[in-house]
PDB file of C-alpha atoms and ligand atoms in Angstrom:
ATOM      1  CA  MET U  26      -4.608 -21.435  -3.488  1.00  0.00           C
ATOM      2  CA  ARG U  27      -2.085 -19.518  -1.367  1.00  0.00           C
ATOM      3  CA  TYR U  28      -1.773 -15.742  -1.235  1.00  0.00           C
ATOM      4  CA  LEU U  29       0.641 -13.293   0.377  1.00  0.00           C
ATOM      5  CA  PHE U  30      -0.157  -9.663   1.237  1.00  0.00           C
ATOM      6  CA  ILE U  31       2.239  -6.868   2.165  1.00  0.00           C
ATOM      7  CA  SER U  32       2.044  -3.076   2.242  1.00  0.00           C
ATOM      8  CA  ASP U  33       3.784   0.033   3.548  1.00  0.00           C
ATOM      9  CA  LEU U  34       7.356  -1.155   3.038  1.00  0.00           C
ATOM     10  CA  HIS U  35       8.422   2.434   2.292  1.00  0.00           C
ATOM     11  CA  LEU U  36      11.434   1.172   0.326  1.00  0.00           C
ATOM     12  CA  GLN U  37      14.145   3.834   0.273  1.00  0.00           C
ATOM     13  CA  PRO U  38      17.935   3.958  -0.204  1.00  0.00           C
ATOM     14  CA  GLU U  39      18.334   5.076   3.442  1.00  0.00           C
ATOM     15  CA  ARG U  40      16.911   1.749   4.714  1.00  0.00           C
ATOM     16  CA  PRO U  41      18.852  -1.060   3.011  1.00  0.00           C
ATOM     17  CA  ASP U  42      17.705  -3.391   5.824  1.00  0.00           C
ATOM     18  CA  ILE U  43      14.104  -3.129   4.575  1.00  0.00           C
ATOM     19  CA  THR U  44      15.152  -3.830   0.980  1.00  0.00           C
ATOM     20  CA  ARG U  45      17.181  -6.844   2.153  1.00  0.00           C
ATOM     21  CA  ALA U  46      14.241  -8.217   4.137  1.00  0.00           C
ATOM     22  CA  PHE U  47      11.904  -7.679   1.195  1.00  0.00           C
ATOM     23  CA  LEU U  48      14.248  -9.470  -1.251  1.00  0.00           C
ATOM     24  CA  TYR U  49      14.593 -12.335   1.231  1.00  0.00           C
ATOM     25  CA  CYS U  50      10.815 -12.516   1.517  1.00  0.00           C
ATOM     26  CA  LEU U  51      10.483 -12.615  -2.303  1.00  0.00           C
ATOM     27  CA  ASN U  52      12.902 -15.540  -2.506  1.00  0.00           C
ATOM     28  CA  THR U  53      11.251 -17.502   0.288  1.00  0.00           C
ATOM     29  CA  HIS U  54       7.596 -16.843   1.222  1.00  0.00           C
ATOM     30  CA  ALA U  55       6.566 -15.323  -2.115  1.00  0.00           C
ATOM     31  CA  ARG U  56       7.932 -18.303  -4.086  1.00  0.00           C
ATOM     32  CA  GLN U  57       5.515 -20.568  -2.249  1.00  0.00           C
ATOM     33  CA  VAL U  58       2.321 -18.672  -3.039  1.00  0.00           C
ATOM     34  CA  ASP U  59       0.213 -18.343  -6.166  1.00  0.00           C
ATOM     35  CA  GLU U  60      -0.325 -14.597  -5.832  1.00  0.00           C
ATOM     36  CA  LEU U  61       1.508 -11.719  -4.134  1.00  0.00           C
ATOM     37  CA  TYR U  62      -0.403  -8.508  -3.376  1.00  0.00           C
ATOM     38  CA  ILE U  63       1.422  -5.256  -2.538  1.00  0.00           C
ATOM     39  CA  LEU U  64      -1.207  -2.848  -1.194  1.00  0.00           C
ATOM     40  CA  GLY U  65       0.490   0.536  -1.514  1.00  0.00           C
ATOM     41  CA  ASP U  66       3.307   2.643  -0.114  1.00  0.00           C
ATOM     42  CA  PHE U  67       5.706   0.079  -1.521  1.00  0.00           C
ATOM     43  CA  PHE U  68       8.156   2.966  -1.954  1.00  0.00           C
ATOM     44  CA  GLU U  69       8.748   5.819   0.495  1.00  0.00           C
ATOM     45  CA  VAL U  70       8.189   8.237  -2.395  1.00  0.00           C
ATOM     46  CA  TRP U  71       7.781   7.423  -6.099  1.00  0.00           C
ATOM     47  CA  LEU U  72       8.112  10.459  -8.339  1.00  0.00           C
ATOM     48  CA  GLY U  73       7.389   8.697 -11.625  1.00  0.00           C
ATOM     49  CA  ASP U  74       8.565   5.741 -13.694  1.00  0.00           C
ATOM     50  CA  ASP U  75      11.208   7.941 -15.328  1.00  0.00           C
ATOM     51  CA  GLU U  76      13.122   8.123 -12.034  1.00  0.00           C
ATOM     52  CA  GLN U  77      15.852   5.531 -12.372  1.00  0.00           C
ATOM     53  CA  SER U  78      17.752   4.485  -9.286  1.00  0.00           C
ATOM     54  CA  PRO U  79      19.775   1.458  -8.223  1.00  0.00           C
ATOM     55  CA  LEU U  80      17.011   0.655  -5.705  1.00  0.00           C
ATOM     56  CA  ALA U  81      14.287   0.725  -8.368  1.00  0.00           C
ATOM     57  CA  SER U  82      16.370  -1.492 -10.701  1.00  0.00           C
ATOM     58  CA  GLU U  83      17.067  -4.001  -7.941  1.00  0.00           C
ATOM     59  CA  VAL U  84      13.383  -4.202  -6.987  1.00  0.00           C
ATOM     60  CA  ILE U  85      12.187  -4.453 -10.609  1.00  0.00           C
ATOM     61  CA  THR U  86      14.653  -7.277 -11.334  1.00  0.00           C
ATOM     62  CA  ALA U  87      13.620  -9.221  -8.228  1.00  0.00           C
ATOM     63  CA  LEU U  88       9.888  -8.837  -8.971  1.00  0.00           C
ATOM     64  CA  ALA U  89      10.385  -9.828 -12.610  1.00  0.00           C
ATOM     65  CA  GLU U  90      12.236 -12.983 -11.491  1.00  0.00           C
ATOM     66  CA  LEU U  91       9.425 -13.885  -9.105  1.00  0.00           C
ATOM     67  CA  SER U  92       6.850 -13.319 -11.826  1.00  0.00           C
ATOM     68  CA  ALA U  93       8.852 -15.460 -14.276  1.00  0.00           C
ATOM     69  CA  ALA U  94       8.991 -18.198 -11.610  1.00  0.00           C
ATOM     70  CA  GLY U  95       5.179 -18.329 -11.655  1.00  0.00           C
ATOM     71  CA  THR U  96       3.878 -16.093  -8.825  1.00  0.00           C
ATOM     72  CA  ARG U  97       1.342 -13.545 -10.067  1.00  0.00           C
ATOM     73  CA  ILE U  98       2.080 -10.086  -8.609  1.00  0.00           C
ATOM     74  CA  TYR U  99      -0.515  -7.369  -8.011  1.00  0.00           C
ATOM     75  CA  LEU U 100       0.287  -3.823  -7.008  1.00  0.00           C
ATOM     76  CA  MET U 101      -1.987  -1.078  -5.650  1.00  0.00           C
ATOM     77  CA  HIS U 102      -1.118   2.599  -5.279  1.00  0.00           C
ATOM     78  CA  GLY U 103      -0.571   4.148  -1.848  1.00  0.00           C
ATOM     79  CA  ASN U 104      -0.486   7.818  -0.917  1.00  0.00           C
ATOM     80  CA  ARG U 105       3.315   7.855  -1.352  1.00  0.00           C
ATOM     81  CA  ASP U 106       3.604   6.040  -4.673  1.00  0.00           C
ATOM     82  CA  PHE U 107       0.487   6.894  -6.649  1.00  0.00           C
ATOM     83  CA  LEU U 108       2.722   7.843  -9.593  1.00  0.00           C
ATOM     84  CA  LEU U 109       3.812   4.214 -10.077  1.00  0.00           C
ATOM     85  CA  GLY U 110       2.769   3.497 -13.625  1.00  0.00           C
ATOM     86  CA  LYS U 111       2.605   1.147 -16.561  1.00  0.00           C
ATOM     87  CA  ARG U 112       6.324   1.262 -17.332  1.00  0.00           C
ATOM     88  CA  PHE U 113       7.250   0.032 -13.835  1.00  0.00           C
ATOM     89  CA  CYS U 114       4.572  -2.667 -13.896  1.00  0.00           C
ATOM     90  CA  ARG U 115       5.574  -3.934 -17.336  1.00  0.00           C
ATOM     91  CA  ALA U 116       9.247  -4.189 -16.346  1.00  0.00           C
ATOM     92  CA  ALA U 117       8.460  -5.822 -12.987  1.00  0.00           C
ATOM     93  CA  GLY U 118       5.818  -8.237 -14.296  1.00  0.00           C
ATOM     94  CA  CYS U 119       3.117  -6.766 -12.021  1.00  0.00           C
ATOM     95  CA  THR U 120      -0.525  -5.924 -12.611  1.00  0.00           C
ATOM     96  CA  LEU U 121      -1.727  -2.577 -11.248  1.00  0.00           C
ATOM     97  CA  LEU U 122      -4.995  -2.869  -9.307  1.00  0.00           C
ATOM     98  CA  PRO U 123      -7.420   0.015  -8.819  1.00  0.00           C
ATOM     99  CA  ASP U 124      -8.188   1.049  -5.234  1.00  0.00           C
ATOM    100  CA  PRO U 125     -10.644  -0.420  -4.186  1.00  0.00           C
ATOM    101  CA  THR U 126     -10.603  -3.896  -5.802  1.00  0.00           C
ATOM    102  CA  VAL U 127     -12.639  -6.979  -4.931  1.00  0.00           C
ATOM    103  CA  VAL U 128     -10.837 -10.325  -5.427  1.00  0.00           C
ATOM    104  CA  LYS U 129     -11.918 -13.899  -4.754  1.00  0.00           C
ATOM    105  CA  LEU U 130      -9.606 -15.701  -2.327  1.00  0.00           C
ATOM    106  CA  ASN U 131     -10.432 -19.408  -2.167  1.00  0.00           C
ATOM    107  CA  GLY U 132     -14.024 -18.578  -3.075  1.00  0.00           C
ATOM    108  CA  GLU U 133     -14.505 -15.627  -0.676  1.00  0.00           C
ATOM    109  CA  ARG U 134     -15.071 -12.097  -1.989  1.00  0.00           C
ATOM    110  CA  VAL U 135     -12.450  -9.890  -0.301  1.00  0.00           C
ATOM    111  CA  LEU U 136     -12.093  -6.127  -0.590  1.00  0.00           C
ATOM    112  CA  LEU U 137      -8.562  -4.753  -1.008  1.00  0.00           C
ATOM    113  CA  MET U 138      -7.685  -1.091  -0.395  1.00  0.00           C
ATOM    114  CA  HIS U 139      -4.637   0.942   0.527  1.00  0.00           C
ATOM    115  CA  GLY U 140      -6.707   2.377   3.381  1.00  0.00           C
ATOM    116  CA  ASP U 141      -6.078   6.122   3.160  1.00  0.00           C
ATOM    117  CA  SER U 142      -9.490   6.779   1.594  1.00  0.00           C
ATOM    118  CA  LEU U 143     -11.111   5.313   4.747  1.00  0.00           C
ATOM    119  CA  CYS U 144      -9.531   8.013   6.964  1.00  0.00           C
ATOM    120  CA  THR U 145     -12.414  10.382   6.334  1.00  0.00           C
ATOM    121  CA  ASP U 146     -12.021  12.251   9.662  1.00  0.00           C
ATOM    122  CA  ASP U 147      -8.667  13.572   8.433  1.00  0.00           C
ATOM    123  CA  LEU U 148     -10.252  16.432   6.526  1.00  0.00           C
ATOM    124  CA  ALA U 149      -6.981  18.171   5.547  1.00  0.00           C
ATOM    125  CA  TYR U 150      -5.644  14.926   4.087  1.00  0.00           C
ATOM    126  CA  MET U 151      -8.876  14.140   2.247  1.00  0.00           C
ATOM    127  CA  LYS U 152      -8.750  17.592   0.675  1.00  0.00           C
ATOM    128  CA  MET U 153      -5.112  17.090  -0.370  1.00  0.00           C
ATOM    129  CA  ARG U 154      -5.919  13.612  -1.730  1.00  0.00           C
ATOM    130  CA  ARG U 155      -8.810  14.914  -3.843  1.00  0.00           C
ATOM    131  CA  LEU U 156      -6.559  17.651  -5.206  1.00  0.00           C
ATOM    132  CA  LEU U 157      -3.588  15.411  -6.049  1.00  0.00           C
ATOM    133  CA  ARG U 158      -5.447  12.393  -7.369  1.00  0.00           C
ATOM    134  CA  ASN U 159      -7.878  13.945  -9.841  1.00  0.00           C
ATOM    135  CA  PRO U 160      -7.030  13.141 -13.494  1.00  0.00           C
ATOM    136  CA  LEU U 161      -6.134  16.737 -14.392  1.00  0.00           C
ATOM    137  CA  SER U 162      -3.666  17.081 -11.473  1.00  0.00           C
ATOM    138  CA  LEU U 163      -2.137  13.711 -12.322  1.00  0.00           C
ATOM    139  CA  PHE U 164      -1.698  14.807 -15.934  1.00  0.00           C
ATOM    140  CA  ILE U 165      -0.013  18.044 -14.811  1.00  0.00           C
ATOM    141  CA  LEU U 166       2.179  16.298 -12.206  1.00  0.00           C
ATOM    142  CA  ARG U 167       3.341  13.725 -14.736  1.00  0.00           C
ATOM    143  CA  SER U 168       4.274  16.449 -17.226  1.00  0.00           C
ATOM    144  CA  LEU U 169       6.550  18.272 -14.740  1.00  0.00           C
ATOM    145  CA  SER U 170      10.289  17.645 -14.846  1.00  0.00           C
ATOM    146  CA  LEU U 171      11.726  15.126 -12.394  1.00  0.00           C
ATOM    147  CA  ASN U 172      13.404  17.982 -10.552  1.00  0.00           C
ATOM    148  CA  GLN U 173      10.151  19.895 -10.154  1.00  0.00           C
ATOM    149  CA  ARG U 174       8.392  16.749  -8.917  1.00  0.00           C
ATOM    150  CA  ARG U 175      11.236  16.136  -6.476  1.00  0.00           C
ATOM    151  CA  LYS U 176      10.826  19.640  -5.018  1.00  0.00           C
ATOM    152  CA  ILE U 177       7.043  19.332  -4.682  1.00  0.00           C
ATOM    153  CA  GLY U 178       7.370  15.831  -3.221  1.00  0.00           C
ATOM    154  CA  ARG U 179       9.841  17.082  -0.605  1.00  0.00           C
ATOM    155  CA  LYS U 180       7.552  19.981   0.313  1.00  0.00           C
ATOM    156  CA  LEU U 181       4.554  17.685   0.685  1.00  0.00           C
ATOM    157  CA  ARG U 182       6.529  15.230   2.834  1.00  0.00           C
ATOM    158  CA  ASN U 183       7.786  17.967   5.164  1.00  0.00           C
ATOM    159  CA  GLU U 184       4.358  19.555   5.496  1.00  0.00           C
ATOM    160  CA  SER U 185       2.738  16.166   6.060  1.00  0.00           C
ATOM    161  CA  ARG U 186       5.326  15.140   8.664  1.00  0.00           C
ATOM    162  CA  GLU U 187       4.768  18.404  10.548  1.00  0.00           C
ATOM    163  CA  GLN U 188       0.957  18.205  10.412  1.00  0.00           C
ATOM    164  CA  THR U 189       0.673  14.470  11.168  1.00  0.00           C
ATOM    165  CA  ARG U 190       2.659  14.968  14.375  1.00  0.00           C
ATOM    166  CA  GLN U 191      -0.037  17.355  15.608  1.00  0.00           C
ATOM    167  CA  LYS U 192      -3.076  15.261  14.624  1.00  0.00           C
ATOM    168  CA  PRO U 193      -4.795  13.159  17.330  1.00  0.00           C
ATOM    169  CA  GLY U 194      -4.440   9.384  16.779  1.00  0.00           C
ATOM    170  CA  ASP U 195      -8.117   8.785  16.039  1.00  0.00           C
ATOM    171  CA  ILE U 196      -8.053  11.351  13.206  1.00  0.00           C
ATOM    172  CA  THR U 197      -5.310   9.440  11.355  1.00  0.00           C
ATOM    173  CA  ASP U 198      -7.089   6.087  11.736  1.00  0.00           C
ATOM    174  CA  VAL U 199      -9.946   4.790   9.599  1.00  0.00           C
ATOM    175  CA  ASN U 200     -13.501   5.972  10.230  1.00  0.00           C
ATOM    176  CA  LEU U 201     -15.455   2.870  11.306  1.00  0.00           C
ATOM    177  CA  GLY U 202     -18.702   4.123   9.754  1.00  0.00           C
ATOM    178  CA  GLN U 203     -16.883   4.530   6.450  1.00  0.00           C
ATOM    179  CA  VAL U 204     -15.452   0.992   6.790  1.00  0.00           C
ATOM    180  CA  ALA U 205     -18.913  -0.514   7.304  1.00  0.00           C
ATOM    181  CA  GLU U 206     -20.406   1.516   4.451  1.00  0.00           C
ATOM    182  CA  THR U 207     -17.596   0.544   2.058  1.00  0.00           C
ATOM    183  CA  MET U 208     -17.825  -3.154   2.946  1.00  0.00           C
ATOM    184  CA  ARG U 209     -21.610  -3.043   2.533  1.00  0.00           C
ATOM    185  CA  GLU U 210     -21.284  -1.283  -0.825  1.00  0.00           C
ATOM    186  CA  HIS U 211     -18.933  -4.019  -2.101  1.00  0.00           C
ATOM    187  CA  ASN U 212     -20.872  -6.837  -0.476  1.00  0.00           C
ATOM    188  CA  VAL U 213     -17.870  -8.320   1.374  1.00  0.00           C
ATOM    189  CA  ARG U 214     -17.225  -9.729   4.855  1.00  0.00           C
ATOM    190  CA  THR U 215     -13.441  -9.292   4.702  1.00  0.00           C
ATOM    191  CA  LEU U 216     -11.476  -6.116   4.067  1.00  0.00           C
ATOM    192  CA  ILE U 217      -7.663  -6.036   3.831  1.00  0.00           C
ATOM    193  CA  HIS U 218      -5.837  -2.697   3.908  1.00  0.00           C
ATOM    194  CA  GLY U 219      -2.670  -0.961   5.066  1.00  0.00           C
ATOM    195  CA  HIS U 220      -1.770   2.737   5.481  1.00  0.00           C
ATOM    196  CA  THR U 221      -2.539   3.288   9.171  1.00  0.00           C
ATOM    197  CA  HIS U 222       0.476   1.324  10.470  1.00  0.00           C
ATOM    198  CA  ARG U 223      -1.774  -0.330  13.098  1.00  0.00           C
ATOM    199  CA  PRO U 224      -1.551  -4.037  12.224  1.00  0.00           C
ATOM    200  CA  ALA U 225      -4.400  -6.130  13.600  1.00  0.00           C
ATOM    201  CA  ILE U 226      -7.284  -8.405  12.708  1.00  0.00           C
ATOM    202  CA  HIS U 227     -10.481  -6.679  13.852  1.00  0.00           C
ATOM    203  CA  GLN U 228     -13.585  -8.829  14.258  1.00  0.00           C
ATOM    204  CA  LEU U 229     -16.668  -6.804  13.284  1.00  0.00           C
ATOM    205  CA  VAL U 230     -20.403  -7.181  13.073  1.00  0.00           C
ATOM    206  CA  ILE U 231     -21.982  -5.551  10.027  1.00  0.00           C
ATOM    207  CA  ASP U 232     -25.750  -5.785   9.563  1.00  0.00           C
ATOM    208  CA  SER U 233     -25.831  -8.538  12.236  1.00  0.00           C
ATOM    209  CA  GLU U 234     -23.281 -10.639  10.314  1.00  0.00           C
ATOM    210  CA  PRO U 235     -19.678 -11.371  11.360  1.00  0.00           C
ATOM    211  CA  ALA U 236     -17.018  -9.581   9.331  1.00  0.00           C
ATOM    212  CA  GLN U 237     -13.325  -8.805   9.624  1.00  0.00           C
ATOM    213  CA  ARG U 238     -10.964  -5.930   8.853  1.00  0.00           C
ATOM    214  CA  ILE U 239      -7.346  -7.003   8.453  1.00  0.00           C
ATOM    215  CA  VAL U 240      -4.794  -4.206   8.754  1.00  0.00           C
ATOM    216  CA  LEU U 241      -1.321  -4.859   7.354  1.00  0.00           C
ATOM    217  CA  GLY U 242       1.670  -3.445   9.212  1.00  0.00           C
ATOM    218  CA  ASP U 243       4.365  -1.061   7.971  1.00  0.00           C
ATOM    219  CA  TRP U 244       7.926  -2.323   7.662  1.00  0.00           C
ATOM    220  CA  ASP U 245      10.108  -0.466  10.132  1.00  0.00           C
ATOM    221  CA  CYS U 246      11.522  -2.358  13.150  1.00  0.00           C
ATOM    222  CA  ASP U 247       9.558  -5.424  11.988  1.00  0.00           C
ATOM    223  CA  GLY U 248       8.317  -6.675   8.643  1.00  0.00           C
ATOM    224  CA  TRP U 249       4.670  -7.767   8.292  1.00  0.00           C
ATOM    225  CA  LEU U 250       3.100 -10.473   6.144  1.00  0.00           C
ATOM    226  CA  LEU U 251      -0.456 -11.693   5.750  1.00  0.00           C
ATOM    227  CA  GLU U 252      -0.648 -15.280   4.548  1.00  0.00           C
ATOM    228  CA  VAL U 253      -3.947 -16.602   3.247  1.00  0.00           C
ATOM    229  CA  ASP U 254      -4.796 -20.194   2.372  1.00  0.00           C
ATOM    230  CA  GLU U 255      -7.617 -22.704   2.874  1.00  0.00           C
ATOM    231  CA  GLN U 256      -6.875 -22.618   6.632  1.00  0.00           C
ATOM    232  CA  GLY U 257      -7.585 -18.879   6.888  1.00  0.00           C
ATOM    233  CA  TYR U 258      -5.799 -15.564   7.430  1.00  0.00           C
ATOM    234  CA  ARG U 259      -2.511 -15.329   9.369  1.00  0.00           C
ATOM    235  CA  LEU U 260      -0.950 -11.941  10.128  1.00  0.00           C
ATOM    236  CA  GLU U 261       2.708 -12.350  11.114  1.00  0.00           C
ATOM    237  CA  SER U 262       5.654 -10.134  11.896  1.00  0.00           C
ATOM    238  CA  PHE U 263       9.380 -10.769  11.951  1.00  0.00           C
ATOM    239  CA  PRO U 264      12.289  -8.600  13.112  1.00  0.00           C
ATOM    240  CA  LEU U 265      14.164  -6.805  10.347  1.00  0.00           C
ATOM    241  CA  THR U 266      17.598  -7.217  11.870  1.00  0.00           C
TER     242      THR U 266
HETATM  243  O1  LP5 D  13       2.073   8.803   4.523  1.00  0.00           O
HETATM  244  P1  LP5 D  13       1.991   9.391   5.885  1.00  0.00           P
HETATM  245  O2  LP5 D  13       1.542   8.399   6.890  1.00  0.00           O
HETATM  246  O3  LP5 D  13       3.240  10.042   6.307  1.00  0.00           O
HETATM  247  O4  LP5 D  13       0.936  10.582   5.891  1.00  0.00           O
HETATM  248  C1  LP5 D  13      -0.280  10.450   5.224  1.00  0.00           C
HETATM  249  C2  LP5 D  13      -0.746  11.807   4.771  1.00  0.00           C
HETATM  250  N1  LP5 D  13       0.299  12.513   4.041  1.00  0.00           N
HETATM  251  C3  LP5 D  13       0.518  12.303   2.749  1.00  0.00           C
HETATM  252  C4  LP5 D  13       1.618  13.093   2.112  1.00  0.00           C
HETATM  253  C5  LP5 D  13       2.790  12.172   1.880  1.00  0.00           C
HETATM  254  O5  LP5 D  13       3.384  11.812   3.113  1.00  0.00           O
HETATM  255  C6  LP5 D  13       3.810  12.874   1.012  1.00  0.00           C
HETATM  256  C7  LP5 D  13       3.465  12.669  -0.405  1.00  0.00           C
HETATM  257  C8  LP5 D  13       4.632  12.153  -1.090  1.00  0.00           C
HETATM  258  C9  LP5 D  13       4.593  12.593  -2.485  1.00  0.00           C
HETATM  259  C10 LP5 D  13       4.275  11.505  -3.447  1.00  0.00           C
HETATM  260  C11 LP5 D  13       4.980  11.709  -4.751  1.00  0.00           C
HETATM  261  C12 LP5 D  13       4.282  12.615  -5.649  1.00  0.00           C
HETATM  262  C13 LP5 D  13       4.822  13.965  -5.520  1.00  0.00           C
HETATM  263  C14 LP5 D  13       4.156  14.894  -6.398  1.00  0.00           C
HETATM  264  C15 LP5 D  13       5.056  15.154  -7.531  1.00  0.00           C
HETATM  265  C16 LP5 D  13       4.720  16.388  -8.184  1.00  0.00           C
HETATM  266  O6  LP5 D  13      -0.098  11.501   2.073  1.00  0.00           O
HETATM  267  C17 LP5 D  13      -1.159  12.658   5.931  1.00  0.00           C
HETATM  268  C18 LP5 D  13      -2.207  11.909   6.737  1.00  0.00           C
HETATM  269  C19 LP5 D  13      -1.631  10.565   7.191  1.00  0.00           C
HETATM  270  O7  LP5 D  13      -1.239   9.819   6.043  1.00  0.00           O
HETATM  271  C20 LP5 D  13      -2.608   9.717   7.983  1.00  0.00           C
HETATM  272  O8  LP5 D  13      -3.692   9.315   7.158  1.00  0.00           O
HETATM  273  O9  LP5 D  13      -2.576  12.689   7.866  1.00  0.00           O
HETATM  274  O10 LP5 D  13      -1.783  13.833   5.402  1.00  0.00           O
HETATM  275  C21 LP5 D  13      -1.267  15.048   5.680  1.00  0.00           C
HETATM  276  O11 LP5 D  13      -0.468  15.215   6.555  1.00  0.00           O
HETATM  277  C22 LP5 D  13      -1.822  16.156   4.806  1.00  0.00           C
HETATM  278  C23 LP5 D  13      -1.850  17.469   5.535  1.00  0.00           C
HETATM  279  O12 LP5 D  13      -2.777  17.444   6.569  1.00  0.00           O
HETATM  280  C24 LP5 D  13      -2.181  18.569   4.534  1.00  0.00           C
HETATM  281  C25 LP5 D  13      -0.942  18.935   3.774  1.00  0.00           C
HETATM  282  C26 LP5 D  13      -1.132  20.175   2.979  1.00  0.00           C
HETATM  283  C27 LP5 D  13       0.114  20.298   2.126  1.00  0.00           C
HETATM  284  C28 LP5 D  13       0.242  21.624   1.495  1.00  0.00           C
HETATM  285  C29 LP5 D  13       1.616  21.715   0.910  1.00  0.00           C
HETATM  286  C30 LP5 D  13       1.587  22.551  -0.280  1.00  0.00           C
HETATM  287  C31 LP5 D  13       2.720  22.224  -1.195  1.00  0.00           C
HETATM  288  C32 LP5 D  13       2.214  21.807  -2.552  1.00  0.00           C
HETATM  289  C33 LP5 D  13       2.978  22.379  -3.652  1.00  0.00           C
HETATM  290  C34 LP5 D  13       2.251  22.119  -4.940  1.00  0.00           C
END
C-alpha cells in the first residue's frame, strides 16, 4: 500500500500559491496513493464549519473529487484548525482522526500526532491548549457567532505571534522525554507529526531499540510531502513557485 502525509499547509486566501501547489499535489501524488493523511494546521485559521469562503469551497470540492476517485483521506486537528468538524469532513469525503492515532502502515504500527501536545516545555501554550480544547470550552466557542469567533481568533493569533517571537527555540520544539514516553505508551517505533516546522527524520533509540520520529514540514517557501510504501519513508520538499 502507498500513503502520503502532509501537514501545516496553513491554507489562506493571502497565499494562493500554497493552494495552487496543494491542488496540484492532490491531482498528481495523491491520486497515486491509497491513503492521504493531513496531520493538522491544514488551514491558517478555521473558525468553524459555518464559515463559508471561496477557499473552503475550492478545497472541499478538490478533496471530494480525490475521495470519489478512490483515495481515502484522513484529517487530524492542529492548533489552528481544531474547530474543523463533521460538516467539513462529510462534504470533503474525509475521516477525522483523533490526536493521537495509531495506524498500521504496511504492517507497522505508526503513531500519528499533530505534535503540539509534545511541546510540553512551552508551559504558556500548554495552559492555553488545555483551556481551549476542553469539551466545555469547545461547546462555548462553537456557540459563539462567527463574528465573535473571528475577533477571539484574531486576538489569539496576535498574542501568539508576539509571544512566540520571544520564546527560545528549544521551548517551541518537542520535549524528547515526552516523545519517548508517548511512543512507549503506544508501543510504536515510528512517530509522524508536524507542528514544529522543523522537517527531519530523527533516528532514535528507545529502550535499547531503534526508533524514528518523522517531522513533516510547513508549506511556506517549499511544500513538504512524506511518501510511505514498502520501500520505506521518504520526506521530500519542492519549491512552491
Ligand atoms: O501555530 P503557531 O506556530 O503560530 O503557534 C503555536 C502556539 N499558538 C497557538 C495560537 C494560534 O496561533 C492561534 C489560534 C488560532 C485560533 C484558532 C481558531 C479558533 C479561534 C477560537 C474561536 C473562538 O496555538 C504558540 C506556541 C507555538 O505554536 C509553538 O508550539 O508557542 O503558543 C502561544 O504562543 C501561546 C502563548 O504563549 C499564550 C497565549 C495567551 C493568549 C491569551 C490571549 C487571550 C485572548 C483570549 C480571549 C478569549
